[in-house]
XYZ file of C-alpha atoms in Angstrom:
696
model
C -0.713 -7.481 -12.368
C -3.853 -5.775 -10.906
C -6.388 -5.529 -13.883
C -9.045 -2.791 -13.785
C -12.570 -3.867 -15.229
C -13.706 -0.464 -16.988
C -17.312 -0.752 -17.777
C -17.688 1.383 -21.212
C -21.229 1.914 -20.798
C -20.893 4.498 -18.050
C -17.975 6.123 -19.237
C -17.086 8.742 -21.958
C -14.418 8.262 -24.414
C -12.740 11.018 -22.809
C -13.202 9.718 -19.327
C -12.136 6.381 -20.161
C -8.866 7.655 -21.476
C -8.168 9.547 -18.513
C -8.756 6.650 -16.420
C -6.359 4.764 -18.584
C -3.779 7.403 -18.213
C -4.282 7.293 -14.313
C -3.961 3.738 -14.542
C -0.885 4.058 -16.306
C 0.684 6.542 -13.864
C 0.248 4.173 -11.319
C 1.435 0.755 -12.897
C 3.247 2.240 -15.889
C 2.483 2.801 -19.427
C 3.202 -0.813 -21.030
C 3.665 -1.304 -24.332
C 1.352 -3.641 -26.331
C 3.047 -5.962 -28.804
C 2.096 -8.777 -31.483
C 3.204 -11.851 -33.123
C 6.317 -13.354 -32.221
C 7.628 -10.508 -30.396
C 4.535 -10.725 -27.523
C 5.115 -14.441 -27.654
C 8.683 -13.933 -26.756
C 8.051 -11.469 -24.076
C 5.197 -13.474 -22.651
C 7.605 -16.322 -22.224
C 9.801 -14.284 -20.284
C 7.290 -13.143 -17.857
C 5.895 -16.482 -17.241
C 9.538 -18.111 -16.752
C 9.980 -15.076 -14.143
C 6.745 -16.156 -12.345
C 7.681 -20.017 -12.342
C 11.344 -19.326 -11.372
C 10.103 -17.521 -8.597
C 7.712 -20.439 -7.712
C 10.325 -22.753 -7.962
C 12.341 -20.558 -5.503
C 9.496 -20.809 -2.958
C 9.634 -24.345 -2.686
C 13.570 -25.298 -2.939
C 16.773 -23.364 -1.982
C 18.003 -20.701 -4.321
C 20.682 -18.996 -2.353
C 20.303 -15.222 -1.639
C 23.449 -14.359 -3.519
C 21.651 -16.090 -6.831
C 17.987 -15.037 -6.201
C 17.999 -11.364 -5.638
C 20.610 -10.689 -8.588
C 18.451 -12.763 -10.922
C 15.463 -11.056 -9.434
C 16.734 -7.679 -10.605
C 17.875 -9.052 -13.996
C 14.377 -10.585 -14.770
C 12.738 -7.247 -13.552
C 15.482 -4.881 -15.538
C 15.039 -6.805 -18.833
C 11.366 -6.653 -18.758
C 10.842 -3.070 -17.912
C 13.042 -2.068 -20.792
C 11.329 -4.466 -23.395
C 7.842 -3.721 -21.865
C 8.108 -0.037 -20.801
C 8.749 2.839 -23.499
C 11.502 5.352 -23.156
C 9.068 7.883 -23.689
C 5.162 8.304 -24.926
C 6.370 8.961 -28.582
C 7.934 5.383 -28.709
C 4.927 3.499 -27.186
C 4.171 0.004 -28.696
C 7.778 0.183 -30.610
C 10.597 -1.705 -29.397
C 13.713 0.141 -30.175
C 17.050 -0.939 -30.578
C 18.422 1.075 -27.272
C 15.426 -1.008 -25.390
C 17.171 -4.443 -26.623
C 20.367 -2.982 -25.647
C 19.633 -2.019 -22.055
C 18.236 -5.358 -21.476
C 20.926 -7.193 -22.743
C 23.148 -4.785 -20.406
C 21.265 -5.588 -17.582
C 21.597 -9.145 -18.105
C 25.177 -8.943 -18.430
C 25.470 -6.449 -15.263
C 24.056 -9.458 -13.485
C 25.902 -12.330 -15.021
C 29.067 -10.478 -13.768
C 27.804 -10.301 -10.269
C 26.784 -13.919 -10.481
C 30.324 -14.887 -11.905
C 32.381 -13.600 -9.062
C 30.086 -14.680 -6.210
C 31.628 -14.273 -2.954
C 34.689 -13.168 -4.052
C 32.631 -9.922 -5.370
C 31.743 -9.688 -1.697
C 35.355 -10.228 -0.606
C 36.723 -7.404 -2.420
C 33.478 -4.901 -1.497
C 35.671 -2.535 0.227
C 38.706 -2.429 -2.085
C 36.828 -2.963 -5.580
C 38.893 -2.607 -8.846
C 38.003 -0.645 -11.567
C 35.793 -3.261 -13.519
C 34.046 -3.454 -10.018
C 33.291 0.496 -9.909
C 32.188 0.482 -13.781
C 29.987 -2.433 -13.160
C 28.419 -1.038 -10.148
C 27.940 2.332 -11.751
C 26.239 0.935 -14.860
C 24.033 -1.260 -12.535
C 23.002 1.969 -10.613
C 22.186 3.848 -14.185
C 20.026 1.030 -15.289
C 18.061 0.587 -12.011
C 17.575 4.570 -12.140
C 16.162 4.268 -15.498
C 14.299 1.223 -14.932
C 12.590 3.102 -12.354
C 11.736 6.083 -14.135
C 10.111 4.304 -16.674
C 8.046 2.041 -14.383
C 6.862 4.752 -12.233
C 8.064 8.141 -11.679
C 11.386 10.406 -12.549
C 11.118 11.622 -9.054
C 12.392 8.734 -7.389
C 15.501 8.314 -9.454
C 16.025 12.202 -8.856
C 15.774 11.339 -5.038
C 18.460 8.448 -5.546
C 20.814 10.763 -7.228
C 20.356 13.322 -4.251
C 21.193 10.688 -1.584
C 24.361 9.482 -3.985
C 25.443 13.242 -3.901
C 25.060 13.558 -0.135
C 27.458 10.391 0.583
C 30.072 11.633 -2.419
C 30.166 15.348 -0.958
C 29.648 15.306 2.604
C 32.576 17.368 3.442
C 31.393 20.250 1.658
C 27.637 20.273 3.265
C 26.706 22.802 5.988
C 26.313 21.713 9.449
C 24.624 19.498 10.708
C 24.494 17.571 7.600
C 28.459 17.188 7.069
C 30.289 13.674 7.341
C 33.311 12.571 5.889
C 32.664 11.612 2.676
C 33.094 8.431 0.458
C 34.796 8.074 -2.613
C 33.163 6.299 -5.548
C 34.934 2.958 -5.231
C 33.887 2.833 -1.364
C 30.384 3.694 -2.169
C 30.043 1.297 -5.023
C 31.487 -1.780 -3.036
C 28.929 -0.679 -0.168
C 25.609 -0.501 -2.626
C 25.824 -3.655 -4.915
C 29.110 -5.926 -3.848
C 27.362 -7.264 -0.846
C 24.067 -8.453 0.153
C 23.240 -4.776 1.398
C 22.443 -1.810 -0.251
C 20.467 -2.531 -3.665
C 20.709 -6.231 -2.851
C 19.442 -5.779 0.685
C 16.273 -6.031 2.504
C 13.890 -4.083 -0.233
C 14.990 -6.746 -2.721
C 15.017 -9.396 -0.593
C 11.315 -8.785 0.104
C 10.546 -8.091 -3.570
C 12.138 -11.119 -4.935
C 10.303 -13.534 -2.165
C 7.149 -12.159 -0.627
C 6.049 -9.537 -2.886
C 6.186 -11.539 -6.347
C 4.769 -14.505 -4.856
C 1.793 -12.257 -3.499
C 1.514 -10.633 -6.919
C 1.236 -14.399 -8.896
C -1.451 -15.051 -6.217
C -3.235 -11.918 -6.582
C -3.182 -12.523 -10.483
C -4.503 -16.178 -9.866
C -7.370 -15.220 -7.835
C -8.108 -12.062 -10.322
C -7.887 -14.986 -13.193
C -10.256 -17.394 -11.528
C -13.169 -14.851 -11.224
C -12.517 -14.191 -7.433
C -12.851 -10.385 -8.211
C -16.002 -10.267 -10.304
C -17.451 -12.862 -7.526
C -16.676 -10.235 -4.624
C -18.100 -7.463 -6.195
C -21.339 -9.458 -7.167
C -21.575 -10.819 -3.392
C -21.072 -7.097 -1.909
C -23.796 -5.709 -3.859
C -26.189 -8.544 -3.485
C -25.488 -8.576 0.539
C -26.266 -5.000 0.851
C -29.620 -4.007 -0.101
C -32.925 -2.568 0.898
C -31.720 0.519 2.963
C -30.647 4.320 1.841
C -27.094 3.407 2.606
C -27.110 0.193 0.449
C -25.263 1.903 -2.407
C -22.523 3.129 0.054
C -22.385 -0.129 1.993
C -21.848 -2.083 -0.937
C -19.109 -0.019 -2.243
C -17.425 -0.235 1.268
C -17.800 -3.815 1.426
C -16.897 -4.625 -2.427
C -13.615 -2.859 -1.710
C -12.365 -4.546 1.142
C -12.867 -7.720 -0.444
C -11.705 -6.696 -3.871
C -8.453 -5.077 -2.553
C -6.992 -8.692 -1.755
C -6.941 -9.788 -5.272
C -6.297 -6.308 -6.642
C -3.359 -4.915 -4.192
C -3.686 -1.565 -5.911
C -5.621 1.426 -4.739
C -6.109 2.816 -8.086
C -7.379 -0.650 -9.573
C -9.728 -1.042 -6.955
C -11.210 2.371 -7.370
C -11.430 2.077 -10.974
C -12.808 -1.513 -11.388
C -15.628 -0.834 -8.472
C -16.211 2.641 -9.588
C -17.073 1.377 -13.120
C -19.938 -0.821 -11.437
C -21.029 1.044 -8.360
C -20.954 4.809 -9.721
C -24.561 4.477 -11.322
C -25.929 3.113 -8.061
C -24.412 5.706 -5.813
C -25.761 8.516 -8.555
C -29.343 6.995 -8.215
C -28.785 7.000 -4.518
C -28.218 10.494 -4.333
C -24.683 11.121 -4.088
C -22.924 13.857 -6.225
C -20.157 13.546 -8.274
C -17.521 14.587 -5.869
C -18.967 12.540 -3.014
C -19.266 9.485 -5.054
C -15.777 9.607 -6.050
C -14.370 10.090 -2.856
C -16.378 7.107 -1.040
C -14.873 5.104 -4.217
C -11.170 6.406 -3.599
C -11.626 5.858 0.163
C -12.791 2.604 -0.514
C -9.928 1.590 -2.750
C -7.282 2.947 -0.212
C -8.038 0.130 1.945
C -6.782 -2.221 -0.311
C -3.204 -1.611 0.731
C -4.412 -1.457 4.565
C -6.249 -4.583 4.269
C -5.392 -8.172 5.549
C -4.656 -10.812 4.588
C -2.542 -9.159 1.842
C -2.323 -5.698 2.535
C 0.308 -3.663 0.442
C 3.616 -4.121 -0.956
C 4.992 -2.122 2.281
C 3.846 -4.443 4.564
C 6.085 -7.221 3.606
C 8.824 -4.712 4.326
C 7.504 -4.044 7.705
C 8.227 -7.952 8.513
C 11.431 -8.197 6.945
C 12.845 -4.965 8.714
C 11.608 -6.089 12.321
C 12.441 -9.486 11.605
C 9.019 -10.807 12.228
C 6.687 -13.003 10.787
C 4.078 -11.705 7.990
C 1.380 -13.309 10.406
C 2.137 -10.608 12.886
C 1.844 -7.840 10.556
C -1.606 -9.466 9.631
C -2.563 -9.329 13.469
C -1.383 -5.763 13.911
C -3.330 -4.500 11.168
C -6.414 -6.328 11.939
C -7.781 -3.598 14.507
C -6.899 -0.494 12.428
C -8.165 -1.975 9.550
C -11.610 -2.623 11.246
C -11.533 1.141 12.467
C -10.582 2.404 9.115
C -13.774 0.585 7.332
C -16.023 1.530 10.316
C -14.854 5.374 9.640
C -16.387 4.908 6.280
C -19.244 2.910 7.200
C -20.238 5.702 9.598
C -19.656 8.165 7.426
C -22.063 6.370 4.760
C -24.872 6.184 7.247
C -24.308 9.984 7.939
C -24.854 10.514 4.596
C -27.923 8.505 3.916
C -29.457 10.618 6.968
C -27.920 14.222 5.638
C -28.844 14.248 1.991
C -32.060 12.010 2.428
C -30.997 9.529 0.140
C -33.322 7.227 -1.782
C -33.690 3.445 -0.798
C -32.602 1.408 -4.211
C -32.548 -1.833 -5.091
C -29.226 -3.293 -6.083
C -29.939 -5.063 -9.508
C -28.333 -8.376 -8.641
C -30.620 -11.370 -9.778
C -28.932 -13.866 -7.382
C -29.007 -13.241 -3.309
C -25.912 -12.992 -1.393
C -26.550 -16.577 0.054
C -26.634 -18.036 -3.565
C -23.358 -16.580 -5.010
C -21.944 -17.700 -1.557
C -22.962 -21.251 -2.022
C -22.044 -21.323 -5.833
C -18.726 -19.588 -5.384
C -17.684 -20.390 -1.905
C -14.153 -21.566 -3.160
C -13.320 -17.844 -3.712
C -13.371 -17.118 0.039
C -10.988 -20.208 0.605
C -8.617 -19.245 -1.761
C -8.667 -15.760 0.107
C -8.268 -17.181 3.311
C -5.762 -19.990 2.442
C -2.587 -17.799 2.967
C -3.665 -16.943 6.997
C -4.447 -20.826 7.304
C -1.321 -22.061 5.993
C 0.409 -19.409 8.245
C -1.607 -20.652 11.458
C -0.619 -24.447 10.268
C 3.046 -22.984 11.120
C 4.249 -22.503 7.207
C 6.717 -19.691 6.423
C 5.120 -16.808 4.364
C 6.491 -17.764 1.428
C 5.431 -21.424 1.564
C 2.320 -20.380 2.672
C 1.439 -18.006 -0.084
C 2.613 -20.808 -2.714
C 0.614 -23.132 -1.527
C -2.495 -21.047 -1.209
C -1.521 -19.996 -4.852
C -1.716 -24.147 -5.680
C -5.037 -24.225 -3.761
C -6.585 -21.421 -5.897
C -5.466 -23.201 -9.239
C -6.747 -26.398 -7.903
C -10.147 -24.985 -6.546
C -10.984 -22.697 -9.758
C -11.696 -26.575 -11.382
C -14.658 -26.662 -9.278
C -16.766 -24.468 -11.974
C -16.132 -24.025 -15.750
C -16.764 -20.513 -15.424
C -13.732 -19.881 -13.105
C -11.266 -22.824 -14.179
C -7.953 -21.433 -14.943
C -7.361 -24.336 -18.015
C -10.383 -24.488 -19.899
C -12.109 -28.075 -19.649
C -12.312 -27.989 -23.611
C -8.460 -28.272 -23.516
C -8.704 -31.511 -21.827
C -10.830 -32.630 -23.910
C -8.793 -32.076 -27.131
C -11.256 -29.408 -28.600
C -8.911 -26.717 -28.470
C -5.417 -26.468 -30.088
C -2.936 -27.957 -27.402
C -0.421 -25.420 -27.896
C -2.682 -22.346 -28.454
C -5.383 -23.248 -26.441
C -3.051 -23.745 -23.470
C -1.217 -20.562 -24.046
C -4.022 -18.559 -24.063
C -5.610 -19.973 -20.559
C -5.917 -18.012 -17.511
C -3.201 -19.956 -15.923
C -0.616 -18.531 -18.603
C -2.356 -15.208 -18.171
C -2.108 -15.292 -14.484
C 1.630 -16.197 -14.611
C 2.413 -13.585 -16.948
C 0.398 -10.835 -15.235
C 1.835 -11.672 -12.056
C 5.715 -10.918 -13.235
C 4.325 -7.990 -14.922
C 2.623 -6.736 -12.164
C 5.726 -6.730 -9.874
C 7.675 -4.794 -12.109
C 7.244 -1.314 -10.752
C 7.602 -2.303 -7.300
C 10.628 -4.457 -8.080
C 12.465 -1.414 -9.616
C 11.009 0.756 -6.379
C 12.721 -1.502 -4.106
C 15.956 -1.736 -6.051
C 16.184 2.311 -6.114
C 14.918 2.494 -2.583
C 18.184 0.025 -1.850
C 20.338 2.642 -3.200
C 18.897 5.042 -0.423
C 18.869 2.803 2.336
C 22.877 1.828 1.384
C 23.620 5.640 1.837
C 21.767 5.929 4.623
C 23.404 3.231 6.456
C 26.904 3.815 5.013
C 26.713 7.749 6.195
C 24.575 7.086 9.593
C 22.312 9.695 8.055
C 19.341 8.010 9.886
C 20.853 8.831 13.400
C 21.705 12.286 12.239
C 18.077 12.888 10.876
C 16.784 11.349 13.985
C 18.755 13.654 16.264
C 17.912 16.818 14.389
C 13.909 15.715 14.673
C 14.316 15.176 18.642
C 16.133 18.561 18.922
C 13.264 20.375 17.266
C 10.961 18.318 19.258
C 12.892 19.107 22.155
C 12.253 23.127 21.651
C 8.707 22.700 20.894
C 7.828 20.481 23.759
C 9.635 22.903 26.335
C 7.366 25.460 24.923
C 3.991 23.486 25.243
C 5.248 22.719 28.425
C 5.065 26.387 29.335
C 1.931 26.807 27.888
C 0.475 23.760 30.057
C 1.952 25.243 33.434
C 0.052 28.825 32.649
C -3.078 26.825 32.371
C -2.114 25.371 36.043
C -0.793 22.051 35.070
C 2.409 20.754 36.929
C 5.863 21.003 35.259
C 6.999 17.113 35.535
C 9.548 15.133 33.056
C 6.458 13.105 31.982
C 4.674 16.296 30.609
C 7.824 16.976 28.790
C 8.179 13.528 27.136
C 4.617 13.536 26.048
C 5.043 16.962 24.458
C 8.302 15.750 22.851
C 6.710 12.216 21.854
C 3.500 14.207 20.312
C 5.646 16.734 18.187
C 8.069 13.951 17.150
C 4.868 11.525 16.073
C 3.598 15.180 14.172
C 7.002 16.123 12.608
C 7.185 12.330 11.557
C 3.772 12.057 10.040
C 4.658 15.277 8.259
C 7.828 13.897 6.811
C 6.423 10.690 5.626
C 3.336 12.615 4.318
C 5.804 15.089 2.220
C 8.010 12.321 1.001
C 4.713 10.439 -0.048
C 3.571 13.172 -2.320
C 6.207 12.267 -4.877
C 7.245 8.820 -4.316
C 5.226 5.448 -4.046
C 4.041 4.099 -0.952
C 6.549 1.408 -1.116
C 9.380 3.663 -1.523
C 8.015 6.587 0.685
C 7.826 3.694 3.663
C 11.208 2.316 2.921
C 12.879 5.881 2.870
C 11.266 7.283 6.079
C 11.432 3.859 8.029
C 15.335 4.250 8.125
C 15.347 7.994 8.572
C 12.526 8.637 10.789
C 11.661 5.622 12.647
C 14.707 5.858 15.085
C 13.288 9.384 16.179
C 10.253 7.740 17.510
C 12.221 4.465 19.142
C 14.347 6.914 21.292
C 11.379 8.280 22.918
C 10.552 4.615 23.862
C 7.942 3.632 21.048
C 7.979 0.123 20.426
C 9.544 -0.481 17.030
C 6.770 -2.250 15.493
C 4.487 0.824 16.580
C 6.830 3.186 14.810
C 6.862 1.417 11.599
C 3.282 0.861 11.459
C 2.724 4.367 12.376
C 5.036 4.924 9.062
C 3.426 2.791 7.136
C -0.060 4.188 7.700
C 0.979 7.792 6.560
C 2.706 6.624 3.655
C -0.489 5.083 2.753
C -2.302 8.461 3.254
C -0.202 9.728 0.169
C -2.166 7.901 -2.038
C -5.106 10.328 -1.432
C -2.831 13.662 -1.315
C -2.371 16.021 -4.452
C -0.141 16.270 -6.383
C 0.165 12.377 -6.636
C -3.539 11.837 -5.530
C -4.136 8.796 -8.291
C -7.524 7.524 -6.645
C -9.326 10.542 -6.223
C -8.161 11.485 -9.675
C -9.610 8.190 -11.120
C -12.435 8.173 -9.348
C -13.239 11.799 -10.764
C -12.514 10.860 -14.173
C -15.202 7.920 -13.737
C -18.015 10.340 -12.494
C -17.088 13.298 -14.030
C -16.415 15.306 -10.682
C -13.747 17.999 -10.151
C -10.301 16.294 -9.170
C -9.402 18.203 -6.356
C -13.011 18.557 -5.041
C -13.255 14.527 -5.078
C -9.999 14.588 -3.173
C -11.087 16.860 -0.660
C -14.317 14.254 -0.384
C -11.892 11.304 -0.261
C -10.188 12.930 2.810
C -13.648 13.605 4.376
C -14.144 9.775 4.492
C -10.711 8.888 5.699
C -9.419 11.447 8.013
C -11.132 9.906 11.161
C -9.500 6.766 10.366
C -6.232 7.986 9.673
C -5.933 10.136 13.201
C -5.636 6.332 14.411
C -1.791 5.872 14.133
C -1.070 8.634 16.835
C -2.774 6.135 19.112
C 0.009 3.546 18.444
C 2.739 5.838 19.870
C 1.667 8.714 21.817
C 0.990 6.226 24.817
C 1.349 2.142 25.912
C -2.083 1.629 25.752
C -2.621 2.409 22.256
C -0.234 0.018 21.239
C -3.182 -2.128 22.138
C -4.986 -1.372 18.898
C -1.753 -3.445 17.167
C -2.294 -6.549 19.919
C 1.273 -6.199 20.978
C 2.879 -6.680 17.788
C 2.949 -10.411 17.599
C 1.370 -13.728 18.303
C 3.753 -14.334 21.035
C 2.314 -11.446 23.178
C -1.297 -12.044 22.776
C -1.087 -14.295 25.808
C 0.306 -11.542 27.969
C -1.976 -8.965 26.410
C -4.054 -6.869 28.895
C -7.498 -7.680 26.921
C -9.322 -5.327 29.282
C -6.971 -2.640 27.899
C -7.087 -3.565 24.466
C -11.249 -3.232 24.655
C -11.122 -0.048 26.303
C -8.771 1.509 23.559
C -10.474 -0.019 20.724
C -14.044 0.910 22.087
C -12.854 4.801 22.910
C -11.153 4.795 19.388
C -14.369 3.779 17.814
C -16.249 6.481 19.732
C -13.282 9.098 18.610
C -14.113 8.268 15.188
C -17.913 8.411 15.272
C -17.132 11.936 16.948
C -14.840 13.019 14.121
C -17.455 11.636 11.385
C -20.132 13.531 12.935
C -17.804 16.740 13.328
C -16.562 16.513 9.726
C -19.952 15.890 8.183
C -21.726 18.341 10.165
C -24.380 15.676 11.099
C -24.780 13.207 13.707
C -28.411 12.349 14.579
C -29.525 15.175 12.869
C -27.693 18.403 11.551
C -25.149 20.170 14.050
C -24.915 23.512 15.077
C -21.437 25.343 14.666
C -21.329 24.715 18.731
C -22.185 21.202 18.291
C -19.791 20.479 15.656
C -16.775 21.985 17.623
C -17.517 19.900 20.281
C -17.712 16.694 18.042
C -14.300 17.324 16.411
C -12.736 18.267 20.033
C -14.542 14.931 21.385
C -12.600 12.984 18.649
C -9.636 14.184 18.996
C -9.629 13.842 22.604
C -10.835 9.937 22.260
C -7.866 8.960 19.803
C -5.573 10.499 22.419
C -5.190 7.553 24.712
C -5.209 8.915 28.257
C -7.636 8.398 30.684
C -8.388 12.133 31.324
C -8.963 12.861 27.631
C -11.214 9.669 27.401
C -13.546 11.198 29.947
C -13.832 14.539 28.184
C -14.161 13.187 24.997
C -16.941 10.871 26.146
C -18.817 13.772 28.222
C -18.388 15.914 25.226
C -19.841 13.189 22.644
C -23.009 12.536 25.058
C -23.657 15.999 25.570
C -23.966 16.449 21.669
C -26.251 13.494 21.592
C -28.550 14.887 24.214
C -28.910 18.269 22.842
C -29.615 16.708 19.571
C -32.383 14.376 21.236
C -33.896 17.398 22.619
C -33.843 19.471 19.293
C -36.711 18.848 16.730
C -35.376 16.985 13.564
C -34.172 19.662 11.005
C -34.596 19.234 7.053
C -31.674 17.812 5.583
C -29.491 20.154 3.455
């Protein structure tokens, strides 16, 4: 489980309470028990982690692994998450009843095994009743562990499947009766037990356990200390340290909110001393935290789903994310450097006793643990085995120093009680935290499986894509007419480009809107099955379409009303939540125009390095270099335009030129690149010739 380290010394009681509420909104409001009940639930969580670690190295059939994963998750959710806030920290009889019912339903599924799938098209009455019970349990578990909105959306999709003949065109379909729907949703390895739960039961939980091992071995604290020690002596030192720290901390954390809070509780005093306003500091912290979901080698849970949907290696997903991640952090770094000049920030000494080199020499093994996954995958191991052995490496390497060991040396020497000493060790806490940390994602994946099952059964994905393409076709014709009025030649290529531009815009808007209400993982799954086909029909490679959707699903993390990261940062800094969100948008806006480069032109796909290691040999590296460099210049131009500052303060004409230049440079066409570079150079020359203005 990702844990945020809240520094009480800089937070008021009210701010600390607000931060904890936002963390609970992100990760769920867990019950805290004491005594035998706490031990019992801890044992259950540890058993869940041990079972999945065993499944990583031995063959557990999918028809067993996936239902057992859901059973563990449902039982723990009902026992650990209260029905409502007023029942917090109190285990009620209905919680136990729901946990037992979850186990009973899954026992029924496992008992029948293959026979259940054989009668999926003609289920009996008991099969239907068990299916209804399973869906009800999943919806309630999802409501408890995340939000009521996703279960509500699931019910809308179920209603769509049942009442298709009564819907208005173009949404009409023949409709499906309850037995046929239940057979499709849970009696085969599709629907609920399909791709999403498959990924949750293999990759996601193993990466969550791995992150917990890193965290409890002290890697998180080391990454923060190293970042702050490495960045010193410049007016932008505090901002740079936040960006570097968020990149390193994002791996073991895996949560945008947790990364924001952990880093913010340490970094905000430095940002304030440097000259950041409350809202600007909060926006920078939230933008850095957002990078936790985008950054290799771990990325967010949705990244594992990309690999499964596309049937590619997770190493290929890491490869695709490499250049966009560099450009994302480049955007924030440029913003930080502009901040230092724009606000005439003060040079501060970051109060860390040890140098970065000394820390690296002392705790080098934390870097080795973080990179172990990539090393094992490059050696040819599967992603599942890679993360398993990376977890083992983290455990073994933790014994290098006494302050990082996951089992205290005193326990081996007999100086701690044999059972109690071991049970209180970092190893047990990491195993428990790995299971508890995956519960929300597991419930989201199971609920999303309901949506995917309905979409597959009814053909909604193709229908939705046709509707989007129809709108794009109408709008594309209008845009073509506009360009013809300006003197352009009407060609099929121009119409295709305009249709693709509008389809990408509509898709981004859909993903964004869906992401306002549901977590990143759910918004990616929903939009991958209903929106991605529209892009692929226009010739966009499937991997580029999915990465486009993934990035805009992540953007929802900083968009009201679910802008949890900026709201958490505002609680730490004391700034206004919505003004902090706008500042976060300012820091992230340049980088989030990048996904359009993936889909608007074949050269833009170069940012994803061809989508796999197999295509690297055939890659046009000249084209990759050009599109990367133009994207970097585009980010710099947009950063200057949004900040109203480049070398010095811009006037309205220069600011407009910079924004236009940025938009031109992120549209991967040679003509637009030339225009964008010319505008950027013109602004630079204009600013060079003008005296330095006082910062405002």
